[in-house]
mmCIF file of C-alpha atoms in Angstrom:
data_model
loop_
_atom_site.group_PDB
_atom_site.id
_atom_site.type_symbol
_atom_site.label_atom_id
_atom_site.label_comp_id
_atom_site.label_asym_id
_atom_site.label_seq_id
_atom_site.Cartn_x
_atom_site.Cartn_y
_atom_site.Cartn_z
ATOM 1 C CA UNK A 1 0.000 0.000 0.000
ATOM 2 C CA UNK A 2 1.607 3.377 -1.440
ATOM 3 C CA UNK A 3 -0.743 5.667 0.892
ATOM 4 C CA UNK A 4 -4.020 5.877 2.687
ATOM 5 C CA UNK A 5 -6.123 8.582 1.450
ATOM 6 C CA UNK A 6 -8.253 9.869 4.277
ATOM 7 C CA UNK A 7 -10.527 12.190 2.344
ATOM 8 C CA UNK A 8 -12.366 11.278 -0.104
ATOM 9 C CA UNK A 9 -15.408 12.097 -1.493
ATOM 10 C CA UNK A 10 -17.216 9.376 -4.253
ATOM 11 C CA UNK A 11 -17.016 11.098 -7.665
ATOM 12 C CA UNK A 12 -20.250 8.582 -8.278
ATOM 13 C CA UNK A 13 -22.359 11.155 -6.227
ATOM 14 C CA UNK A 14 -22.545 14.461 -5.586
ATOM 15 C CA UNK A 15 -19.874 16.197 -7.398
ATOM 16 C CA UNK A 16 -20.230 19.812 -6.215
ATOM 17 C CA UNK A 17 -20.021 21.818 -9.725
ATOM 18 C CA UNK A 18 -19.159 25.056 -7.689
ATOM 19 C CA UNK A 19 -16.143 23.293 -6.262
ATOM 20 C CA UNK A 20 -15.057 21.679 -9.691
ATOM 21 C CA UNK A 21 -14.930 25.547 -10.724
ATOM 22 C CA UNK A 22 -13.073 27.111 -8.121
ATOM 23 C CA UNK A 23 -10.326 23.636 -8.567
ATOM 24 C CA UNK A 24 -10.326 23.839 -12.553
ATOM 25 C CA UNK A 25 -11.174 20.500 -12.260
ATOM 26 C CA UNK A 26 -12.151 19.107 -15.563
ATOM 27 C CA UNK A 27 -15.074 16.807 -15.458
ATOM 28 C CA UNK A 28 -13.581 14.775 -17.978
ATOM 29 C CA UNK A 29 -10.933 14.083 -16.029
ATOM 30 C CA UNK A 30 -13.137 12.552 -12.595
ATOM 31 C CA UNK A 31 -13.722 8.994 -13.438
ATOM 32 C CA UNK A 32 -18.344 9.232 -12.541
ATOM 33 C CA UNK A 33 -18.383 5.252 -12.744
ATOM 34 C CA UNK A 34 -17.719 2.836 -9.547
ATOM 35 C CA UNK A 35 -15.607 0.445 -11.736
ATOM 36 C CA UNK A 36 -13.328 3.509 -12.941
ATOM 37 C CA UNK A 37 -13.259 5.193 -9.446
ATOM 38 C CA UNK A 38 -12.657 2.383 -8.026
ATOM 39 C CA UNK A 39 -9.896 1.587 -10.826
ATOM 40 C CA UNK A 40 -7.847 4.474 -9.902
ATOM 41 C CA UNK A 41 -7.744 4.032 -6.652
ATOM 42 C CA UNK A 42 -6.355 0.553 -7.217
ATOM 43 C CA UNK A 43 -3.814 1.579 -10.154
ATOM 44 C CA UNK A 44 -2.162 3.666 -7.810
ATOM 45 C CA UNK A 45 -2.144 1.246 -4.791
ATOM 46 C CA UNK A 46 -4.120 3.751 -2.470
ATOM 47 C CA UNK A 47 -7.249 3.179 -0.379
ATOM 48 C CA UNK A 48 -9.808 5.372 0.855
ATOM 49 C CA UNK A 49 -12.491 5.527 3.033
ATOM 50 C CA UNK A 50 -15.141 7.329 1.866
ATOM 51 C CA UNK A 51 -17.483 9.995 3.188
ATOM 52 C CA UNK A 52 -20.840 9.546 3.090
ATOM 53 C CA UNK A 53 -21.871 12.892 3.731
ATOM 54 C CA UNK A 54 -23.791 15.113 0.496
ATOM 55 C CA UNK A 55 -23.207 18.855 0.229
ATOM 56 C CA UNK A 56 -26.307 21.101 0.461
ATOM 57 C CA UNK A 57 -24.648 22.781 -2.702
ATOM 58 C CA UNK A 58 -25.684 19.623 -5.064
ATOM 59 C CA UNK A 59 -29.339 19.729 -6.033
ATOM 60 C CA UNK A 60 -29.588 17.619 -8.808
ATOM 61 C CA UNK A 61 -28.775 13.656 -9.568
ATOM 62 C CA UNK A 62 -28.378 10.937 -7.201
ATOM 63 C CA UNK A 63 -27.619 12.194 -3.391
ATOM 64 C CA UNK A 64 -24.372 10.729 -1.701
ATOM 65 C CA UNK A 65 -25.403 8.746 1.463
ATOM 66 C CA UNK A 66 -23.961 5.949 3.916
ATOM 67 C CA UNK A 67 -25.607 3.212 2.003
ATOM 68 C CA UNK A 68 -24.006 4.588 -1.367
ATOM 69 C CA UNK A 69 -20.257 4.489 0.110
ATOM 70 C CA UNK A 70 -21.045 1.221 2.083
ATOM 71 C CA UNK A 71 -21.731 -0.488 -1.261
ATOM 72 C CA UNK A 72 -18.826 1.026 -2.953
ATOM 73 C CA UNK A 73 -16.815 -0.373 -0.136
ATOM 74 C CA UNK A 74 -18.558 -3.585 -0.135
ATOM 75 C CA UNK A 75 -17.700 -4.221 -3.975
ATOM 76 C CA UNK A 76 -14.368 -2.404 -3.838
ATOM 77 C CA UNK A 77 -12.512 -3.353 -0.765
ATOM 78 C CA UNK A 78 -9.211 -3.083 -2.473
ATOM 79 C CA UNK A 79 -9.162 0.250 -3.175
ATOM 80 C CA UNK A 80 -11.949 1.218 -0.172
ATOM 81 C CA UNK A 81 -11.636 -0.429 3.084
ATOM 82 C CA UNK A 82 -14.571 1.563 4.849
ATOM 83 C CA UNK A 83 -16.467 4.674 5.049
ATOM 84 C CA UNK A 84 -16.661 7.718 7.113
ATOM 85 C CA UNK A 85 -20.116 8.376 8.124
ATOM 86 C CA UNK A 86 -22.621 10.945 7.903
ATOM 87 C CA UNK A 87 -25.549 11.947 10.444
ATOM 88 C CA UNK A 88 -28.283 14.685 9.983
ATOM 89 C CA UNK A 89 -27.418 16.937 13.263
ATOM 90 C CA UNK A 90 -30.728 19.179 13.034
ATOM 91 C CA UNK A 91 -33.063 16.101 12.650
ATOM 92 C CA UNK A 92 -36.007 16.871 15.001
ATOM 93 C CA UNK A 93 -35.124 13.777 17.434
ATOM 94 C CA UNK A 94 -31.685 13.638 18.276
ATOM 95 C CA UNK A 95 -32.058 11.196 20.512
ATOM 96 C CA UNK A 96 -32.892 8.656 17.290
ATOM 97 C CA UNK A 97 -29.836 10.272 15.411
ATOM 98 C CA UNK A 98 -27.709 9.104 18.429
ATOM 99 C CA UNK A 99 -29.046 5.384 18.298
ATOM 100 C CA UNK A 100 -28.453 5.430 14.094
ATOM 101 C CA UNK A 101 -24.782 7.017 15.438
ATOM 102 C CA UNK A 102 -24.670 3.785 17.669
ATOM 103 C CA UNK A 103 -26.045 1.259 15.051
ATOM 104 C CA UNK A 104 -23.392 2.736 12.202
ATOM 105 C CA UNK A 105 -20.194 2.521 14.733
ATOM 106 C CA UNK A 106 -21.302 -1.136 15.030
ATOM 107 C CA UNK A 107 -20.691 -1.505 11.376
ATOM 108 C CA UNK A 108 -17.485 -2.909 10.635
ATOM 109 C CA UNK A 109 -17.493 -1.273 7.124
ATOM 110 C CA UNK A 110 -17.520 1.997 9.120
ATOM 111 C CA UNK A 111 -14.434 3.451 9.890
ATOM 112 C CA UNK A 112 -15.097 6.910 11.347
ATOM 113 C CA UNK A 113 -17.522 9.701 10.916
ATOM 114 C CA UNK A 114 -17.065 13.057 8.822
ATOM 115 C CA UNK A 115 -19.040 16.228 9.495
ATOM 116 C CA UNK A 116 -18.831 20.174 7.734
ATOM 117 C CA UNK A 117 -20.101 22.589 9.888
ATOM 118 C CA UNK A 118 -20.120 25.436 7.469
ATOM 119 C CA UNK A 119 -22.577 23.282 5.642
ATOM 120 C CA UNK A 120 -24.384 21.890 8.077
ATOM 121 C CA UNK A 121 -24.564 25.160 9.961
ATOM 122 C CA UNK A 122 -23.445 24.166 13.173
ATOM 123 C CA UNK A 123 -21.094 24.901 15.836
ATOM 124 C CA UNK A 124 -19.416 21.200 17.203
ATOM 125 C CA UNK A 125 -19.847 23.030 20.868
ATOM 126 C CA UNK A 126 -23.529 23.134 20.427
ATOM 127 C CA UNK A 127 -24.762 21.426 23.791
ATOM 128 C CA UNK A 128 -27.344 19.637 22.352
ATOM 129 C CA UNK A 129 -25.143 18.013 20.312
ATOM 130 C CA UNK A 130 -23.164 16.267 23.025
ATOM 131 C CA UNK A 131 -25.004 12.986 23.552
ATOM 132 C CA UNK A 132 -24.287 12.453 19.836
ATOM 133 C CA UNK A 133 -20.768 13.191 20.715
ATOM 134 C CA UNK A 134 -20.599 10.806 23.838
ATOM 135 C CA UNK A 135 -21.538 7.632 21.447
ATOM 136 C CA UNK A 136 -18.952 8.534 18.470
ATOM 137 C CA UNK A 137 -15.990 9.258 21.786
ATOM 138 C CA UNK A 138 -17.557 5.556 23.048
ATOM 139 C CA UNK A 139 -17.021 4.229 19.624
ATOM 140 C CA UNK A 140 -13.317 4.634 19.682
ATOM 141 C CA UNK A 141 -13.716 5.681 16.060
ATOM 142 C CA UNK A 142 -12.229 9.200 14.305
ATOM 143 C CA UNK A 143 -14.389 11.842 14.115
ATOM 144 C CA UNK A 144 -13.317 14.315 11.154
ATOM 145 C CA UNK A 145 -14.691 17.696 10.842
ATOM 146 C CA UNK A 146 -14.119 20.519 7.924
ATOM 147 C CA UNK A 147 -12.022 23.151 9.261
ATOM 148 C CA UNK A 148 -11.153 26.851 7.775
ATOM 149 C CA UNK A 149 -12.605 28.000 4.041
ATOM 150 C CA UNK A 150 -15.187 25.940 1.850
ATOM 151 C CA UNK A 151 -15.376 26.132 -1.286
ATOM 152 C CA UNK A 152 -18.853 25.190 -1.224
ATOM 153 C CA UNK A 153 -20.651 28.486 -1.797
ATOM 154 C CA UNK A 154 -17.197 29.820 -2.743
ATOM 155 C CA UNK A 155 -17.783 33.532 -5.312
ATOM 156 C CA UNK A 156 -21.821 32.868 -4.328
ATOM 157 C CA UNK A 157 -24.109 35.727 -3.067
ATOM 158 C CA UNK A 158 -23.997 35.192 0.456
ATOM 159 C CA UNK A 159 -21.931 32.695 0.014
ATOM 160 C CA UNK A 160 -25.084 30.453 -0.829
ATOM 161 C CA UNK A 161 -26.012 31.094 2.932
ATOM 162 C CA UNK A 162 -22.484 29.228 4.754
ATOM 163 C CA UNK A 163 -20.934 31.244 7.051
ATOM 164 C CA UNK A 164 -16.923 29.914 7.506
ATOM 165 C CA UNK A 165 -16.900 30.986 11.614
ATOM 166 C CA UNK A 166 -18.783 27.071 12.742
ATOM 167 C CA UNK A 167 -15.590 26.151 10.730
ATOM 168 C CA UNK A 168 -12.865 27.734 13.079
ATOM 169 C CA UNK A 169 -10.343 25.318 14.215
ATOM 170 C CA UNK A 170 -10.796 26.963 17.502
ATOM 171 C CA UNK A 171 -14.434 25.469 18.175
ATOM 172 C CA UNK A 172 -12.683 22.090 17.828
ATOM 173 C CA UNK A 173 -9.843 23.062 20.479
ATOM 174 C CA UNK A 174 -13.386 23.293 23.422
ATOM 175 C CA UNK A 175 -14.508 19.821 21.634
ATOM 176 C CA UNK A 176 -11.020 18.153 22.328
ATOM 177 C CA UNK A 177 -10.922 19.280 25.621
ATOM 178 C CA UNK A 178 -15.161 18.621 26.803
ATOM 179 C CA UNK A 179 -14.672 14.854 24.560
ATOM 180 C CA UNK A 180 -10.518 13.886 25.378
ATOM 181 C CA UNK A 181 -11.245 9.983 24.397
ATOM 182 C CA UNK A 182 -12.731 11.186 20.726
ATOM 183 C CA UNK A 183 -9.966 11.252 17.989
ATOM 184 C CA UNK A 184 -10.608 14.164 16.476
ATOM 185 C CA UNK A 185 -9.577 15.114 12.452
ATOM 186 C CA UNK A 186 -9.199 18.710 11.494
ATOM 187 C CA UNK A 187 -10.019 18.033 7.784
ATOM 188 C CA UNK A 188 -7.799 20.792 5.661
ATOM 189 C CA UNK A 189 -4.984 22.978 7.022
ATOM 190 C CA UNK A 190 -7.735 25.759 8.215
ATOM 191 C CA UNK A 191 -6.809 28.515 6.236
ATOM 192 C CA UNK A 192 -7.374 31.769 6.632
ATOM 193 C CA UNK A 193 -6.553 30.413 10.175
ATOM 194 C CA UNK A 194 -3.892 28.188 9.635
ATOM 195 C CA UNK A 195 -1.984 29.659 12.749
ATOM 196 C CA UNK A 196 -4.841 29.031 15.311
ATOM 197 C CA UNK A 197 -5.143 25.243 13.635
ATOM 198 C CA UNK A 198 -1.595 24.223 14.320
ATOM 199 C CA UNK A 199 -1.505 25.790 17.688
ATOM 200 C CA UNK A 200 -4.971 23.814 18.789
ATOM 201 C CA UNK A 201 -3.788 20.238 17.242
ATOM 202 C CA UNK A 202 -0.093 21.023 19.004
ATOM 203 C CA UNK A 203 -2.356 21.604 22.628
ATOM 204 C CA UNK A 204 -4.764 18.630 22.118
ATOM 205 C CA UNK A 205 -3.097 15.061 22.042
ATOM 206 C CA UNK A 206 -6.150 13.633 20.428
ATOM 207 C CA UNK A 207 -6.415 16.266 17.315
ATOM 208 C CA UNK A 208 -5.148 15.520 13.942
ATOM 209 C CA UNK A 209 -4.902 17.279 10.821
ATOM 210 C CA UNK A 210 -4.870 16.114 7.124
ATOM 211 C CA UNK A 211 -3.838 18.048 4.123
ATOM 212 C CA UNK A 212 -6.902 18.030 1.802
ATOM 213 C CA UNK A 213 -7.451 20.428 -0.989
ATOM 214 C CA UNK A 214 -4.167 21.112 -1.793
ATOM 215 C CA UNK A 215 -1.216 19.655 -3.563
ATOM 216 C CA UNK A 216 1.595 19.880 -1.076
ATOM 217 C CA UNK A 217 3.738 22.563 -2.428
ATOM 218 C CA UNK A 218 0.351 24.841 -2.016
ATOM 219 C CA UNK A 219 0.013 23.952 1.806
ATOM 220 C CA UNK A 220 0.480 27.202 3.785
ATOM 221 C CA UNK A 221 3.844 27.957 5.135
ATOM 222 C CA UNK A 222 3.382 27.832 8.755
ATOM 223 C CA UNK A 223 1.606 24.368 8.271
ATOM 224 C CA UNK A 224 3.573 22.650 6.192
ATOM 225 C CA UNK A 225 6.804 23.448 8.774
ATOM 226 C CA UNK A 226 4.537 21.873 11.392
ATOM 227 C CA UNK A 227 3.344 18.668 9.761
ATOM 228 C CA UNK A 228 7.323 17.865 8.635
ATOM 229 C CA UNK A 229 8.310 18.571 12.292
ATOM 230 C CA UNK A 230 6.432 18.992 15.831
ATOM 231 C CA UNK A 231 3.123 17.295 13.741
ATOM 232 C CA UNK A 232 4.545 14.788 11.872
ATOM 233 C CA UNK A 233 2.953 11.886 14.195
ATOM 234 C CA UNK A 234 -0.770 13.880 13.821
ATOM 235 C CA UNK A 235 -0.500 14.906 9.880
ATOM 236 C CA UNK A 236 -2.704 12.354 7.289
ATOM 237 C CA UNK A 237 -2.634 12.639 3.669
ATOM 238 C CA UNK A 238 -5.901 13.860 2.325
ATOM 239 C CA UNK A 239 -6.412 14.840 -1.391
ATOM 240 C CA UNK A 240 -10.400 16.059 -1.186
ATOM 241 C CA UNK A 241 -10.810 14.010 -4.411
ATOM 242 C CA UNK A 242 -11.741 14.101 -6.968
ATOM 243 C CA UNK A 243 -11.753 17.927 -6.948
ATOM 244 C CA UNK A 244 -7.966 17.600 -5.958
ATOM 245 C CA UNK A 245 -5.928 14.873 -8.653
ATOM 246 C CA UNK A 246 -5.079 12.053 -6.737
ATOM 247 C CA UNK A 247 -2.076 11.260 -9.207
ATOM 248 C CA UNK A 248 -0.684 15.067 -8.844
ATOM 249 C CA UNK A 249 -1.289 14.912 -5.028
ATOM 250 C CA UNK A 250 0.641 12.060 -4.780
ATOM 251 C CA UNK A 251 3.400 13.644 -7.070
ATOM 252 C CA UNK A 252 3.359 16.681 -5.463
ATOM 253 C CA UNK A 253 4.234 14.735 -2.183
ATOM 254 C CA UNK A 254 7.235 13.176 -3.361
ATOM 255 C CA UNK A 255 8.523 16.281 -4.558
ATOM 256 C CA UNK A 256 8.447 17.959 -0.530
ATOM 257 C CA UNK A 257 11.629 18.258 1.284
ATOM 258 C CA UNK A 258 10.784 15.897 4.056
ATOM 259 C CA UNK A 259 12.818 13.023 5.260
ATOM 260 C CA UNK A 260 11.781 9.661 4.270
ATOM 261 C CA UNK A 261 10.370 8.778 7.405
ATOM 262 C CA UNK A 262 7.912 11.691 7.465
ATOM 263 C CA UNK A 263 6.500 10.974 4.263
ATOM 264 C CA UNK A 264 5.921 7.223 5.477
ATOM 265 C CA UNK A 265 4.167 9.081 7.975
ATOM 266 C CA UNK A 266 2.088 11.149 6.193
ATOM 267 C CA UNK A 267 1.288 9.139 3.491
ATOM 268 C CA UNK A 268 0.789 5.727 5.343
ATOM 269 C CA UNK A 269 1.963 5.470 9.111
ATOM 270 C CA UNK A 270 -0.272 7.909 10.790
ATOM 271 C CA UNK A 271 -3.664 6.742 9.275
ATOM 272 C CA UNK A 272 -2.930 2.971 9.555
ATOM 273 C CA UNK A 273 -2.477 3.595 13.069
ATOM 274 C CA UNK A 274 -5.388 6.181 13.639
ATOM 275 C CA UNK A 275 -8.231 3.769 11.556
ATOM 276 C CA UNK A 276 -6.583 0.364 12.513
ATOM 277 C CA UNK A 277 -5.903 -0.372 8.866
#
């Protein structure tokens, strides 16, 4: 195995046209078929879990859901060994959302659990959010949450209604400290407040970081210093594919001045460990 890709969305569903914009991301280019998705992720000996979750952004064709990425994982366990799942945070009874939370941790095909706060409008300190919380810490299993800019709504009128503050890395800093079993994933480097995302991961043994949505040599400064040195043991390659090229990403990786050993790290090391793979 070449690298564990720890953010993925399925280019089968969902594909976020906005998104594919703002990354110059040529549809021709994203493989829209299971078989060729899955293909790619083979060819270059990579595997992925997948998120389940579906961007409020995409109106049209087939929603992304658990089931979808559970059967992708079920027919393509070479190149995706599990899923990271989604749950509907402003369902009415959140009491049933926390049993479904329960009943999906006891899935083996489920590795973790993904959530975006700018789009889902919440803040992960929300109080009535924390018996939700107290199953996924119980579960043992990451928890990964979109930190920093979106480009979901990204050159919109209002933004298409997402505000960026429930994504401050800062908001997961009070979540580390109320939840200290829960492995928690800061999914992107946080920019614009890639400063206050290192310093919160440094403080908080059980926060991570990947890299997703950009290729490495576009990571900012202060972060990329951090996951080569003090965060090399937290760091997790993420591509945020397919809007980022999984083939450049990986490129792009080998081209970074980091020893050997942090690459393994990054690439491999850290997310074995972290999803049990």
């Amino acid at each position: 195995m070449r690298a564990i890709d720890v953010h993925v969305h399925p280019s089968t569903r969902g594909l976020d046209h906005h998104a594919c914009r703002y990354f110059r991301r040529d549809l021709s280019e994203v493989p829209q078929t299971a078989e060729a998705f899955a293909a790619l992720y083979i060819k270059h000996d990579v595997k992925a879990p997948l998120i389940g979750w579906h961007p409020s952004t995409v109106k049209g064709g087939s929603r992304n859901s658990n089931e979808h990425v559970i059967e992708l994982a079920t027919r393509f366990p070479d190149a995706f060994p599990g899923i990271l799942g989604s749950l509907d945070i402003h369902a009415e009874d959140l009491n049933a959302v926390a049993d479904y939370a329960q009943e999906l941790a006891r899935n083996p095909k489920v590795l973790g659990f993904k959530f975006h706060p700018p789009d889902q409008g919440f803040y992960p300190t929300e109080r009535r959010l924390y018996p939700i919380w107290e199953v996924l810490q119980g579960s043992g299993k990451p928890v990964m949450f979109h930190a920093g800019f979106t480009v979901l709504g990204a050159d919109t009128e209002g933004g298409s209604g997402i505000a960026l503050d429930y994504g401050r890395p800062v908001h997961l800093d009070t979540l580390a400290r109320d939840f200290p079993r829960m492995k928690i994933i800061a999914a992107h480097p946080g920019w614009p407040w890639e400063q206050e995302l290192v310093g919160v991961v440094t403080h908080k043994k059980n926060l991570f970081v990947d890299t997703s949505g950009y290729l490495a040599e576009q990571l900012p400064e202060i972060f990329l210093k951090a996951i080569g040195g003090r965060l090399q043991d937290k760091a997790l390659f993420g591509t945020d594919f397919p809007y980022v090229d999984l083939e450049k990403a990986l490129a792009s990786f080998s081209r970074m001045n980091f020893k050997e050993s942090v690459k393994e790290k990054l690439l491999l090391t850290n997310a074995k460990a972290l999803f049990g793979l």
